[in-house]
Amino acid sequence: FNPQLKTKLPHFPFHLKIGDRTLILDYITDSECQPVMEMYNQAAHKGHGYGTDEFNSLEAFKEDFIDGAHAIVGRDAQSDQILLSFSIAPTSYCRSTNPDMADGFLLVDPALRGRGIGTRIVQLMLRIAKDIGYRGYVTDTFLSNVPMYKVLMAAGFHVIGYAPNMAFVEGT
Protein backbone atom coordinates (compact mmCIF):
# COMPACT_ATOMS: atom_id res chain seq x y z
CA PHE A 1 0.00 0.00 0.00
CA ASN A 2 1.46 3.34 -1.02
CA PRO A 3 -1.12 6.10 -1.56
CA GLN A 4 1.71 8.50 -2.35
CA LEU A 5 2.02 6.81 -5.75
CA LYS A 6 -0.74 8.99 -7.09
CA THR A 7 -2.83 8.28 -10.14
CA LYS A 8 -5.78 10.44 -11.03
CA LEU A 9 -9.04 9.05 -9.80
CA PRO A 10 -12.02 8.37 -12.08
CA HIS A 11 -14.23 10.42 -9.72
CA PHE A 12 -13.23 13.63 -11.50
CA PRO A 13 -14.47 15.78 -13.03
CA PHE A 14 -17.43 15.52 -10.65
CA HIS A 15 -20.53 17.73 -10.79
CA LEU A 16 -21.90 18.85 -7.43
CA LYS A 17 -25.32 20.49 -7.30
CA ILE A 18 -25.64 23.18 -4.62
CA GLY A 19 -29.01 24.91 -4.71
CA ASP A 20 -29.27 26.55 -8.12
CA ARG A 21 -25.51 26.24 -8.77
CA THR A 22 -23.45 23.44 -10.18
CA LEU A 23 -19.84 23.13 -9.13
CA ILE A 24 -17.38 21.18 -11.23
CA LEU A 25 -14.81 19.45 -9.02
CA ASP A 26 -11.56 18.50 -10.71
CA TYR A 27 -7.84 18.24 -10.09
CA ILE A 28 -6.08 21.55 -9.54
CA THR A 29 -3.99 22.81 -12.45
CA ASP A 30 -0.66 24.57 -12.12
CA SER A 31 -2.23 27.88 -13.16
CA GLU A 32 -4.78 27.56 -10.31
CA CYS A 33 -2.18 27.08 -7.55
CA GLN A 34 -1.52 30.78 -6.95
CA PRO A 35 -5.18 31.87 -6.71
CA VAL A 36 -6.04 28.89 -4.50
CA MET A 37 -3.09 29.64 -2.21
CA GLU A 38 -4.31 33.24 -2.01
CA MET A 39 -7.77 31.97 -0.95
CA TYR A 40 -6.18 30.04 1.92
CA ASN A 41 -4.01 33.00 2.92
CA GLN A 42 -7.04 35.34 2.89
CA ALA A 43 -8.89 32.90 5.13
CA ALA A 44 -5.87 32.73 7.47
CA HIS A 45 -5.63 36.50 7.76
CA LYS A 46 -9.33 36.66 8.66
CA GLY A 47 -8.88 33.96 11.32
CA HIS A 48 -10.88 31.38 9.35
CA GLY A 49 -9.07 28.18 10.10
CA TYR A 50 -5.49 28.41 8.96
CA GLY A 51 -2.31 29.69 10.55
CA THR A 52 -1.19 33.06 9.20
CA ASP A 53 2.14 31.62 8.04
CA GLU A 54 0.88 28.21 6.92
CA PHE A 55 1.51 28.88 3.22
CA ASN A 56 4.24 31.53 3.10
CA SER A 57 5.25 30.79 -0.50
CA LEU A 58 3.87 29.11 -3.59
CA GLU A 59 6.47 26.37 -3.20
CA ALA A 60 5.34 25.71 0.39
CA PHE A 61 1.72 25.63 -0.76
CA LYS A 62 2.47 23.13 -3.52
CA GLU A 63 4.50 20.97 -1.12
CA ASP A 64 1.73 20.84 1.51
CA PHE A 65 -1.38 20.97 -0.67
CA ILE A 66 -0.44 19.18 -3.89
CA ASP A 67 2.69 17.02 -3.68
CA GLY A 68 1.69 13.40 -3.01
CA ALA A 69 -1.94 14.46 -2.70
CA HIS A 70 -5.21 14.51 -4.57
CA ALA A 71 -5.75 18.28 -4.77
CA ILE A 72 -9.17 19.37 -6.04
CA VAL A 73 -10.83 22.68 -6.87
CA GLY A 74 -14.55 23.34 -7.25
CA ARG A 75 -15.48 25.85 -9.96
CA ASP A 76 -18.85 27.41 -10.56
CA ALA A 77 -20.04 25.89 -13.86
CA GLN A 78 -21.31 29.26 -15.13
CA SER A 79 -18.81 31.82 -13.85
CA ASP A 80 -15.76 29.50 -13.73
CA GLN A 81 -14.92 31.04 -10.31
CA ILE A 82 -13.12 28.77 -7.84
CA LEU A 83 -15.48 28.42 -4.86
CA LEU A 84 -13.91 25.57 -2.92
CA SER A 85 -10.84 23.41 -2.72
CA PHE A 86 -9.69 20.37 -0.86
CA SER A 87 -6.71 18.07 -0.74
CA ILE A 88 -6.34 14.47 0.45
CA ALA A 89 -2.83 13.30 1.37
CA PRO A 90 -1.06 10.90 3.72
CA THR A 91 -1.36 12.19 7.27
CA SER A 92 1.67 13.63 8.97
CA TYR A 93 0.38 12.15 12.24
CA CYS A 94 1.51 8.64 11.26
CA ARG A 95 5.05 7.49 12.04
CA SER A 96 5.23 5.19 9.02
CA THR A 97 6.97 5.80 5.72
CA ASN A 98 3.78 4.56 4.07
CA PRO A 99 0.91 6.06 6.10
CA ASP A 100 -2.40 4.27 5.72
CA MET A 101 -4.34 7.19 7.19
CA ALA A 102 -5.28 10.35 5.27
CA ASP A 103 -5.38 14.03 6.15
CA GLY A 104 -6.10 17.10 4.11
CA PHE A 105 -7.15 20.68 3.64
CA LEU A 106 -10.58 22.13 2.91
CA LEU A 107 -11.76 25.64 2.14
CA VAL A 108 -15.20 26.83 1.05
CA ASP A 109 -15.78 30.35 -0.28
CA PRO A 110 -17.32 32.53 2.46
CA ALA A 111 -20.39 33.25 0.28
CA LEU A 112 -21.26 29.53 0.29
CA ARG A 113 -20.66 28.77 3.96
CA GLY A 114 -23.48 27.80 6.30
CA ARG A 115 -25.29 25.72 3.66
CA GLY A 116 -23.95 22.27 4.50
CA ILE A 117 -21.39 22.30 1.70
CA GLY A 118 -18.47 21.70 4.06
CA THR A 119 -20.19 18.62 5.47
CA ARG A 120 -20.90 17.30 1.97
CA ILE A 121 -17.30 17.85 0.92
CA VAL A 122 -15.89 16.18 4.05
CA GLN A 123 -18.15 13.17 3.40
CA LEU A 124 -16.88 13.10 -0.21
CA MET A 125 -13.28 13.37 1.02
CA LEU A 126 -13.80 10.41 3.38
CA ARG A 127 -15.25 8.30 0.57
CA ILE A 128 -12.41 9.22 -1.79
CA ALA A 129 -9.81 8.49 0.90
CA LYS A 130 -11.26 4.98 1.27
CA ASP A 131 -11.26 4.56 -2.54
CA ILE A 132 -7.59 5.56 -2.63
CA GLY A 133 -6.89 2.84 -0.08
CA TYR A 134 -6.56 4.70 3.20
CA ARG A 135 -7.90 2.91 6.30
CA GLY A 136 -9.15 6.14 7.83
CA TYR A 137 -8.69 9.85 8.26
CA VAL A 138 -6.86 11.85 10.93
CA THR A 139 -7.09 15.62 10.81
CA ASP A 140 -6.96 18.72 12.94
CA THR A 141 -8.62 22.08 13.21
CA PHE A 142 -8.33 25.06 15.48
CA LEU A 143 -10.89 25.28 18.28
CA SER A 144 -11.52 28.85 17.14
CA ASN A 145 -12.77 27.41 13.83
CA VAL A 146 -16.16 26.44 15.25
CA PRO A 147 -17.84 25.82 11.84
CA MET A 148 -15.17 23.29 10.81
CA TYR A 149 -15.25 21.67 14.23
CA LYS A 150 -19.02 21.17 13.80
CA VAL A 151 -18.52 19.79 10.27
CA LEU A 152 -15.96 17.27 11.51
CA MET A 153 -18.15 16.18 14.42
CA ALA A 154 -21.15 15.80 12.07
CA ALA A 155 -19.02 13.65 9.75
CA GLY A 156 -18.22 11.25 12.60
CA PHE A 157 -14.78 12.44 13.69
CA HIS A 158 -13.76 12.11 17.35
CA VAL A 159 -11.51 14.40 19.35
CA ILE A 160 -8.37 12.54 20.37
CA GLY A 161 -6.49 15.44 21.88
CA TYR A 162 -5.82 19.12 22.13
CA ALA A 163 -2.54 20.79 21.19
CA PRO A 164 -2.53 24.43 22.30
CA ASN A 165 -0.41 27.13 20.67
CA MET A 166 0.42 25.15 17.54
CA ALA A 167 0.02 28.10 15.15
CA PHE A 168 -0.73 31.78 15.12
CA VAL A 169 -4.36 32.28 14.15
CA GLU A 170 -5.75 35.78 13.65
CA GLY A 171 -8.23 36.83 16.30
CA THR A 172 -7.30 34.19 18.88
Short mmCIF file of N, CA, C and O in Angstrom, two decimals, residues 34-147:
data_model
loop_
_atom_site.label_atom_id
_atom_site.label_comp_id
_atom_site.label_asym_id
_atom_site.label_seq_id
_atom_site.Cartn_x
_atom_site.Cartn_y
_atom_site.Cartn_z
N GLN A 34 -1.67 29.46 -7.57
CA GLN A 34 -1.52 30.78 -6.95
C GLN A 34 -2.85 31.32 -6.43
O GLN A 34 -2.93 31.71 -5.27
N PRO A 35 -3.92 31.34 -7.25
CA PRO A 35 -5.18 31.87 -6.71
C PRO A 35 -5.75 31.03 -5.56
O PRO A 35 -6.34 31.58 -4.63
N VAL A 36 -5.55 29.72 -5.59
CA VAL A 36 -6.04 28.89 -4.50
C VAL A 36 -5.23 29.16 -3.23
O VAL A 36 -5.79 29.29 -2.14
N MET A 37 -3.92 29.29 -3.36
CA MET A 37 -3.09 29.64 -2.21
C MET A 37 -3.54 30.98 -1.62
O MET A 37 -3.63 31.13 -0.40
N GLU A 38 -3.85 31.93 -2.48
CA GLU A 38 -4.31 33.24 -2.01
C GLU A 38 -5.63 33.12 -1.25
O GLU A 38 -5.86 33.83 -0.26
N MET A 39 -6.52 32.21 -1.68
CA MET A 39 -7.77 31.97 -0.95
C MET A 39 -7.47 31.49 0.47
O MET A 39 -8.08 31.96 1.43
N TYR A 40 -6.54 30.55 0.59
CA TYR A 40 -6.18 30.04 1.92
C TYR A 40 -5.53 31.12 2.77
O TYR A 40 -5.82 31.24 3.96
N ASN A 41 -4.66 31.92 2.17
CA ASN A 41 -4.01 33.00 2.92
C ASN A 41 -5.02 34.06 3.35
O ASN A 41 -4.92 34.59 4.47
N GLN A 42 -6.00 34.39 2.50
CA GLN A 42 -7.04 35.34 2.89
C GLN A 42 -7.84 34.79 4.08
O GLN A 42 -8.14 35.52 5.02
N ALA A 43 -8.17 33.52 4.02
CA ALA A 43 -8.89 32.90 5.13
C ALA A 43 -8.06 32.96 6.41
O ALA A 43 -8.57 33.29 7.48
N ALA A 44 -6.76 32.70 6.29
CA ALA A 44 -5.87 32.73 7.47
C ALA A 44 -5.83 34.13 8.07
O ALA A 44 -5.89 34.28 9.29
N HIS A 45 -5.74 35.14 7.25
CA HIS A 45 -5.63 36.50 7.76
C HIS A 45 -6.95 37.03 8.32
O HIS A 45 -6.98 38.04 9.01
N LYS A 46 -8.05 36.31 8.05
CA LYS A 46 -9.33 36.66 8.66
C LYS A 46 -9.63 35.76 9.86
O LYS A 46 -10.69 35.86 10.46
N GLY A 47 -8.68 34.86 10.20
CA GLY A 47 -8.88 33.96 11.32
C GLY A 47 -9.83 32.82 11.03
O GLY A 47 -10.44 32.26 11.93
N HIS A 48 -9.94 32.43 9.76
CA HIS A 48 -10.88 31.38 9.35
C HIS A 48 -10.20 30.04 9.12
O HIS A 48 -10.29 29.46 8.04
N GLY A 49 -9.49 29.57 10.12
CA GLY A 49 -9.07 28.18 10.10
C GLY A 49 -7.67 27.83 9.72
O GLY A 49 -7.31 26.66 9.78
N TYR A 50 -6.85 28.74 9.33
CA TYR A 50 -5.49 28.41 8.96
C TYR A 50 -4.53 29.35 9.65
O TYR A 50 -4.86 30.51 9.91
N GLY A 51 -3.33 28.85 9.94
CA GLY A 51 -2.31 29.69 10.55
C GLY A 51 -1.86 30.76 9.57
O GLY A 51 -1.82 30.52 8.36
N THR A 52 -1.52 31.94 10.08
CA THR A 52 -1.19 33.06 9.20
C THR A 52 0.08 32.81 8.38
O THR A 52 0.26 33.43 7.34
N ASP A 53 0.92 31.91 8.82
CA ASP A 53 2.14 31.62 8.04
C ASP A 53 2.14 30.19 7.49
O ASP A 53 3.18 29.65 7.15
N GLU A 54 0.97 29.60 7.37
CA GLU A 54 0.88 28.21 6.92
C GLU A 54 1.41 28.03 5.50
O GLU A 54 2.11 27.08 5.21
N PHE A 55 1.04 28.94 4.61
CA PHE A 55 1.51 28.88 3.22
C PHE A 55 2.23 30.19 2.92
O PHE A 55 1.64 31.12 2.38
N ASN A 56 3.51 30.27 3.26
CA ASN A 56 4.24 31.53 3.10
C ASN A 56 4.90 31.68 1.74
O ASN A 56 5.54 32.69 1.47
N SER A 57 4.75 30.68 0.87
CA SER A 57 5.25 30.79 -0.50
C SER A 57 4.48 29.80 -1.37
O SER A 57 3.87 28.85 -0.85
N LEU A 58 4.53 30.03 -2.66
CA LEU A 58 3.87 29.11 -3.59
C LEU A 58 4.49 27.72 -3.49
O LEU A 58 3.78 26.71 -3.55
N GLU A 59 5.79 27.66 -3.31
CA GLU A 59 6.47 26.37 -3.20
C GLU A 59 5.99 25.62 -1.95
O GLU A 59 5.74 24.41 -2.01
N ALA A 60 5.84 26.34 -0.83
CA ALA A 60 5.34 25.71 0.39
C ALA A 60 3.90 25.23 0.20
O ALA A 60 3.53 24.14 0.66
N PHE A 61 3.10 26.03 -0.49
CA PHE A 61 1.72 25.63 -0.76
C PHE A 61 1.70 24.34 -1.59
O PHE A 61 0.99 23.39 -1.24
N LYS A 62 2.46 24.32 -2.66
CA LYS A 62 2.47 23.13 -3.52
C LYS A 62 2.96 21.90 -2.75
O LYS A 62 2.43 20.81 -2.91
N GLU A 63 3.97 22.09 -1.90
CA GLU A 63 4.50 20.97 -1.12
C GLU A 63 3.45 20.42 -0.17
O GLU A 63 3.27 19.21 -0.06
N ASP A 64 2.72 21.29 0.53
CA ASP A 64 1.73 20.84 1.51
C ASP A 64 0.41 20.42 0.88
O ASP A 64 -0.21 19.46 1.33
N PHE A 65 -0.04 21.15 -0.13
CA PHE A 65 -1.38 20.97 -0.67
C PHE A 65 -1.44 19.99 -1.83
O PHE A 65 -2.44 19.32 -2.03
N ILE A 66 -0.37 19.91 -2.63
CA ILE A 66 -0.44 19.18 -3.89
C ILE A 66 0.47 17.95 -3.95
O ILE A 66 0.04 16.89 -4.36
N ASP A 67 1.73 18.11 -3.53
CA ASP A 67 2.69 17.02 -3.68
C ASP A 67 2.24 15.76 -2.93
O ASP A 67 1.98 15.81 -1.74
N GLY A 68 2.12 14.65 -3.63
CA GLY A 68 1.69 13.40 -3.01
C GLY A 68 0.24 13.39 -2.60
O GLY A 68 -0.16 12.54 -1.81
N ALA A 69 -0.54 14.32 -3.13
CA ALA A 69 -1.94 14.46 -2.70
C ALA A 69 -2.88 14.43 -3.91
O ALA A 69 -2.46 14.53 -5.05
N HIS A 70 -4.14 14.31 -3.59
CA HIS A 70 -5.21 14.51 -4.57
C HIS A 70 -5.79 15.87 -4.26
O HIS A 70 -6.55 16.03 -3.31
N ALA A 71 -5.36 16.89 -5.02
CA ALA A 71 -5.75 18.28 -4.77
C ALA A 71 -6.83 18.68 -5.77
O ALA A 71 -6.63 18.59 -6.98
N ILE A 72 -7.95 19.13 -5.25
CA ILE A 72 -9.17 19.37 -6.04
C ILE A 72 -9.64 20.81 -5.87
O ILE A 72 -9.54 21.37 -4.78
N VAL A 73 -10.15 21.39 -6.95
CA VAL A 73 -10.83 22.68 -6.87
C VAL A 73 -12.27 22.48 -7.34
O VAL A 73 -12.56 21.59 -8.13
N GLY A 74 -13.16 23.33 -6.82
CA GLY A 74 -14.55 23.34 -7.25
C GLY A 74 -14.84 24.67 -7.91
O GLY A 74 -14.72 25.72 -7.28
N ARG A 75 -15.19 24.64 -9.19
CA ARG A 75 -15.48 25.85 -9.96
C ARG A 75 -16.96 25.94 -10.23
O ARG A 75 -17.61 24.93 -10.52
N ASP A 76 -17.48 27.16 -10.16
CA ASP A 76 -18.85 27.41 -10.56
C ASP A 76 -18.95 27.13 -12.06
O ASP A 76 -18.15 27.64 -12.85
N ALA A 77 -19.92 26.30 -12.46
CA ALA A 77 -20.04 25.89 -13.86
C ALA A 77 -20.33 27.07 -14.79
O ALA A 77 -19.94 27.05 -15.95
N GLN A 78 -20.99 28.12 -14.27
CA GLN A 78 -21.31 29.26 -15.13
C GLN A 78 -20.23 30.34 -15.11
O GLN A 78 -19.82 30.83 -16.15
N SER A 79 -19.77 30.72 -13.94
CA SER A 79 -18.81 31.82 -13.85
C SER A 79 -17.36 31.37 -13.94
O SER A 79 -16.47 32.19 -14.14
N ASP A 80 -17.09 30.09 -13.74
CA ASP A 80 -15.76 29.50 -13.73
C ASP A 80 -14.95 29.93 -12.50
O ASP A 80 -13.77 29.68 -12.40
N GLN A 81 -15.59 30.59 -11.53
CA GLN A 81 -14.92 31.04 -10.31
C GLN A 81 -14.65 29.84 -9.39
O GLN A 81 -15.50 28.98 -9.20
N ILE A 82 -13.45 29.81 -8.81
CA ILE A 82 -13.12 28.77 -7.84
C ILE A 82 -13.84 29.11 -6.53
O ILE A 82 -13.65 30.18 -5.97
N LEU A 83 -14.69 28.19 -6.06
CA LEU A 83 -15.48 28.42 -4.86
C LEU A 83 -15.13 27.49 -3.71
O LEU A 83 -15.56 27.72 -2.59
N LEU A 84 -14.36 26.44 -3.99
CA LEU A 84 -13.91 25.57 -2.92
C LEU A 84 -12.69 24.81 -3.38
O LEU A 84 -12.40 24.71 -4.57
N SER A 85 -11.97 24.28 -2.42
CA SER A 85 -10.84 23.41 -2.72
C SER A 85 -10.63 22.45 -1.57
O SER A 85 -11.00 22.73 -0.43
N PHE A 86 -10.08 21.31 -1.90
CA PHE A 86 -9.69 20.37 -0.86
C PHE A 86 -8.55 19.51 -1.37
O PHE A 86 -8.28 19.45 -2.57
N SER A 87 -7.87 18.89 -0.43
CA SER A 87 -6.71 18.07 -0.74
C SER A 87 -6.71 16.87 0.19
O SER A 87 -6.99 17.01 1.38
N ILE A 88 -6.43 15.70 -0.34
CA ILE A 88 -6.34 14.47 0.45
C ILE A 88 -4.92 13.94 0.28
O ILE A 88 -4.46 13.71 -0.84
N ALA A 89 -4.23 13.74 1.40
CA ALA A 89 -2.83 13.30 1.37
C ALA A 89 -2.57 12.37 2.55
O ALA A 89 -3.37 12.28 3.48
N PRO A 90 -1.42 11.70 2.54
CA PRO A 90 -1.06 10.90 3.72
C PRO A 90 -0.93 11.81 4.94
O PRO A 90 -0.40 12.91 4.85
N THR A 91 -1.43 11.36 6.07
CA THR A 91 -1.36 12.19 7.27
C THR A 91 0.06 12.30 7.80
O THR A 91 0.84 11.35 7.71
N SER A 92 0.37 13.44 8.34
CA SER A 92 1.67 13.63 8.97
C SER A 92 1.66 13.11 10.40
O SER A 92 2.69 13.11 11.07
N TYR A 93 0.51 12.66 10.88
CA TYR A 93 0.38 12.15 12.24
C TYR A 93 0.74 10.67 12.35
O TYR A 93 0.63 10.10 13.41
N CYS A 94 1.15 10.05 11.27
CA CYS A 94 1.51 8.64 11.26
C CYS A 94 3.04 8.53 11.22
O CYS A 94 3.69 9.26 10.48
N ARG A 95 3.59 7.64 11.98
CA ARG A 95 5.05 7.49 12.04
C ARG A 95 5.55 6.41 11.10
O ARG A 95 6.57 5.80 11.34
N SER A 96 4.85 6.18 10.02
CA SER A 96 5.23 5.19 9.02
C SER A 96 5.70 5.89 7.76
O SER A 96 5.27 6.99 7.44
N THR A 97 6.57 5.24 7.01
CA THR A 97 6.97 5.80 5.72
C THR A 97 5.88 5.64 4.69
O THR A 97 5.91 6.30 3.66
N ASN A 98 4.93 4.76 4.95
CA ASN A 98 3.78 4.56 4.07
C ASN A 98 2.49 4.67 4.89
O ASN A 98 1.84 3.67 5.18
N PRO A 99 2.10 5.88 5.26
CA PRO A 99 0.91 6.06 6.10
C PRO A 99 -0.34 5.48 5.44
O PRO A 99 -0.55 5.64 4.25
N ASP A 100 -1.14 4.79 6.25
CA ASP A 100 -2.40 4.27 5.72
C ASP A 100 -3.59 5.07 6.23
O ASP A 100 -4.73 4.64 6.11
N MET A 101 -3.30 6.26 6.76
CA MET A 101 -4.34 7.19 7.19
C MET A 101 -4.18 8.48 6.38
O MET A 101 -3.06 8.87 6.06
N ALA A 102 -5.29 9.13 6.08
CA ALA A 102 -5.28 10.35 5.27
C ALA A 102 -5.46 11.58 6.15
O ALA A 102 -5.88 11.51 7.30
N ASP A 103 -5.16 12.72 5.56
CA ASP A 103 -5.38 14.03 6.15
C ASP A 103 -5.64 14.96 4.97
O ASP A 103 -5.58 14.53 3.82
N GLY A 104 -5.90 16.21 5.23
CA GLY A 104 -6.10 17.10 4.11
C GLY A 104 -6.46 18.51 4.51
O GLY A 104 -6.45 18.87 5.69
N PHE A 105 -6.74 19.29 3.50
CA PHE A 105 -7.15 20.68 3.64
C PHE A 105 -8.53 20.83 3.02
O PHE A 105 -8.89 20.10 2.10
N LEU A 106 -9.27 21.82 3.48
CA LEU A 106 -10.58 22.13 2.91
C LEU A 106 -10.86 23.61 3.09
O LEU A 106 -10.59 24.16 4.16
N LEU A 107 -11.36 24.24 2.05
CA LEU A 107 -11.76 25.64 2.14
C LEU A 107 -12.97 25.86 1.23
O LEU A 107 -12.96 25.45 0.07
N VAL A 108 -13.99 26.49 1.79
CA VAL A 108 -15.20 26.83 1.05
C VAL A 108 -15.29 28.36 1.02
O VAL A 108 -15.09 29.02 2.03
N ASP A 109 -15.63 28.91 -0.13
CA ASP A 109 -15.78 30.35 -0.28
C ASP A 109 -16.77 30.87 0.77
O ASP A 109 -17.81 30.26 1.00
N PRO A 110 -16.44 32.00 1.41
CA PRO A 110 -17.32 32.53 2.46
C PRO A 110 -18.78 32.72 2.03
O PRO A 110 -19.69 32.54 2.83
N ALA A 111 -19.01 33.03 0.76
CA ALA A 111 -20.39 33.25 0.28
C ALA A 111 -21.21 31.96 0.28
O ALA A 111 -22.43 32.02 0.25
N LEU A 112 -20.55 30.81 0.32
CA LEU A 112 -21.26 29.53 0.29
C LEU A 112 -21.32 28.84 1.65
O LEU A 112 -21.93 27.78 1.78
N ARG A 113 -20.70 29.42 2.65
CA ARG A 113 -20.66 28.77 3.96
C ARG A 113 -22.03 28.81 4.64
O ARG A 113 -22.86 29.65 4.34
N GLY A 114 -22.23 27.86 5.55
CA GLY A 114 -23.48 27.80 6.30
C GLY A 114 -24.60 27.10 5.55
O GLY A 114 -25.76 27.15 5.97
N ARG A 115 -24.27 26.41 4.47
CA ARG A 115 -25.29 25.72 3.66
C ARG A 115 -25.10 24.21 3.64
O ARG A 115 -25.70 23.53 2.82
N GLY A 116 -24.20 23.71 4.47
CA GLY A 116 -23.95 22.27 4.50
C GLY A 116 -22.95 21.79 3.48
O GLY A 116 -22.74 20.58 3.35
N ILE A 117 -22.34 22.70 2.75
CA ILE A 117 -21.39 22.30 1.70
C ILE A 117 -20.14 21.68 2.31
O ILE A 117 -19.64 20.67 1.81
N GLY A 118 -19.64 22.26 3.41
CA GLY A 118 -18.47 21.70 4.06
C GLY A 118 -18.69 20.26 4.48
O GLY A 118 -17.83 19.40 4.29
N THR A 119 -19.86 19.99 5.05
CA THR A 119 -20.19 18.62 5.47
C THR A 119 -20.23 17.69 4.26
O THR A 119 -19.69 16.58 4.30
N ARG A 120 -20.84 18.13 3.19
CA ARG A 120 -20.90 17.30 1.97
C ARG A 120 -19.51 17.02 1.42
O ARG A 120 -19.21 15.90 1.00
N ILE A 121 -18.65 18.04 1.45
CA ILE A 121 -17.30 17.85 0.92
C ILE A 121 -16.49 16.93 1.82
O ILE A 121 -15.75 16.06 1.34
N VAL A 122 -16.61 17.07 3.14
CA VAL A 122 -15.89 16.18 4.05
C VAL A 122 -16.36 14.74 3.83
O VAL A 122 -15.55 13.80 3.79
N GLN A 123 -17.65 14.51 3.67
CA GLN A 123 -18.15 13.17 3.40
C GLN A 123 -17.58 12.63 2.08
O GLN A 123 -17.20 11.46 2.00
N LEU A 124 -17.49 13.49 1.06
CA LEU A 124 -16.88 13.10 -0.21
C LEU A 124 -15.41 12.77 -0.01
O LEU A 124 -14.90 11.77 -0.53
N MET A 125 -14.70 13.60 0.76
CA MET A 125 -13.28 13.37 1.02
C MET A 125 -13.07 12.02 1.72
O MET A 125 -12.13 11.28 1.38
N LEU A 126 -13.93 11.69 2.67
CA LEU A 126 -13.80 10.41 3.38
C LEU A 126 -14.01 9.24 2.42
O LEU A 126 -13.29 8.24 2.48
N ARG A 127 -14.99 9.37 1.54
CA ARG A 127 -15.25 8.30 0.57
C ARG A 127 -14.08 8.15 -0.40
O ARG A 127 -13.63 7.03 -0.68
N ILE A 128 -13.55 9.27 -0.86
CA ILE A 128 -12.41 9.22 -1.79
C ILE A 128 -11.19 8.64 -1.09
O ILE A 128 -10.46 7.83 -1.68
N ALA A 129 -10.96 9.02 0.16
CA ALA A 129 -9.81 8.49 0.90
C ALA A 129 -9.89 6.96 0.98
O ALA A 129 -8.88 6.27 0.79
N LYS A 130 -11.08 6.44 1.24
CA LYS A 130 -11.26 4.98 1.27
C LYS A 130 -10.98 4.38 -0.11
O LYS A 130 -10.33 3.35 -0.24
N ASP A 131 -11.48 5.04 -1.18
CA ASP A 131 -11.26 4.56 -2.54
C ASP A 131 -9.78 4.55 -2.91
O ASP A 131 -9.32 3.69 -3.65
N ILE A 132 -9.03 5.52 -2.37
CA ILE A 132 -7.59 5.56 -2.63
C ILE A 132 -6.90 4.39 -1.94
O ILE A 132 -5.90 3.88 -2.42
N GLY A 133 -7.46 3.95 -0.81
CA GLY A 133 -6.89 2.84 -0.08
C GLY A 133 -6.52 3.15 1.36
O GLY A 133 -5.96 2.30 2.06
N TYR A 134 -6.82 4.36 1.81
CA TYR A 134 -6.56 4.70 3.20
C TYR A 134 -7.53 3.96 4.11
O TYR A 134 -8.69 3.76 3.76
N ARG A 135 -7.05 3.57 5.31
CA ARG A 135 -7.90 2.91 6.30
C ARG A 135 -8.80 3.89 7.02
O ARG A 135 -9.86 3.54 7.52
N GLY A 136 -8.38 5.14 7.11
CA GLY A 136 -9.15 6.14 7.83
C GLY A 136 -8.57 7.52 7.61
O GLY A 136 -7.74 7.73 6.73
N TYR A 137 -9.01 8.44 8.45
CA TYR A 137 -8.69 9.85 8.26
C TYR A 137 -8.38 10.47 9.62
O TYR A 137 -9.15 10.30 10.57
N VAL A 138 -7.25 11.13 9.72
CA VAL A 138 -6.86 11.85 10.93
C VAL A 138 -6.62 13.29 10.52
O VAL A 138 -5.88 13.56 9.57
N THR A 139 -7.24 14.22 11.19
CA THR A 139 -7.09 15.62 10.81
C THR A 139 -7.09 16.50 12.05
O THR A 139 -7.22 16.00 13.16
N ASP A 140 -6.93 17.77 11.83
CA ASP A 140 -6.96 18.72 12.94
C ASP A 140 -7.66 19.99 12.49
O ASP A 140 -7.81 20.24 11.30
N THR A 141 -8.09 20.75 13.46
CA THR A 141 -8.62 22.08 13.21
C THR A 141 -8.39 22.90 14.47
O THR A 141 -8.10 22.35 15.53
N PHE A 142 -8.48 24.18 14.32
CA PHE A 142 -8.33 25.06 15.48
C PHE A 142 -9.68 25.14 16.21
O PHE A 142 -10.73 25.18 15.56
N LEU A 143 -9.64 25.16 17.52
CA LEU A 143 -10.89 25.28 18.28
C LEU A 143 -11.62 26.58 17.96
O LEU A 143 -12.84 26.65 18.09
N SER A 144 -10.88 27.59 17.52
CA SER A 144 -11.52 28.85 17.14
C SER A 144 -12.30 28.71 15.83
O SER A 144 -13.13 29.55 15.52
N ASN A 145 -12.07 27.64 15.09
CA ASN A 145 -12.77 27.41 13.83
C ASN A 145 -14.01 26.55 14.11
O ASN A 145 -14.09 25.38 13.74
N VAL A 146 -14.96 27.14 14.80
CA VAL A 146 -16.16 26.44 15.25
C VAL A 146 -16.92 25.80 14.08
O VAL A 146 -17.35 24.64 14.19
N PRO A 147 -17.12 26.48 12.94
CA PRO A 147 -17.84 25.82 11.84
C PRO A 147 -17.17 24.52 11.38
O PRO A 147 -17.85 23.52 11.17
#
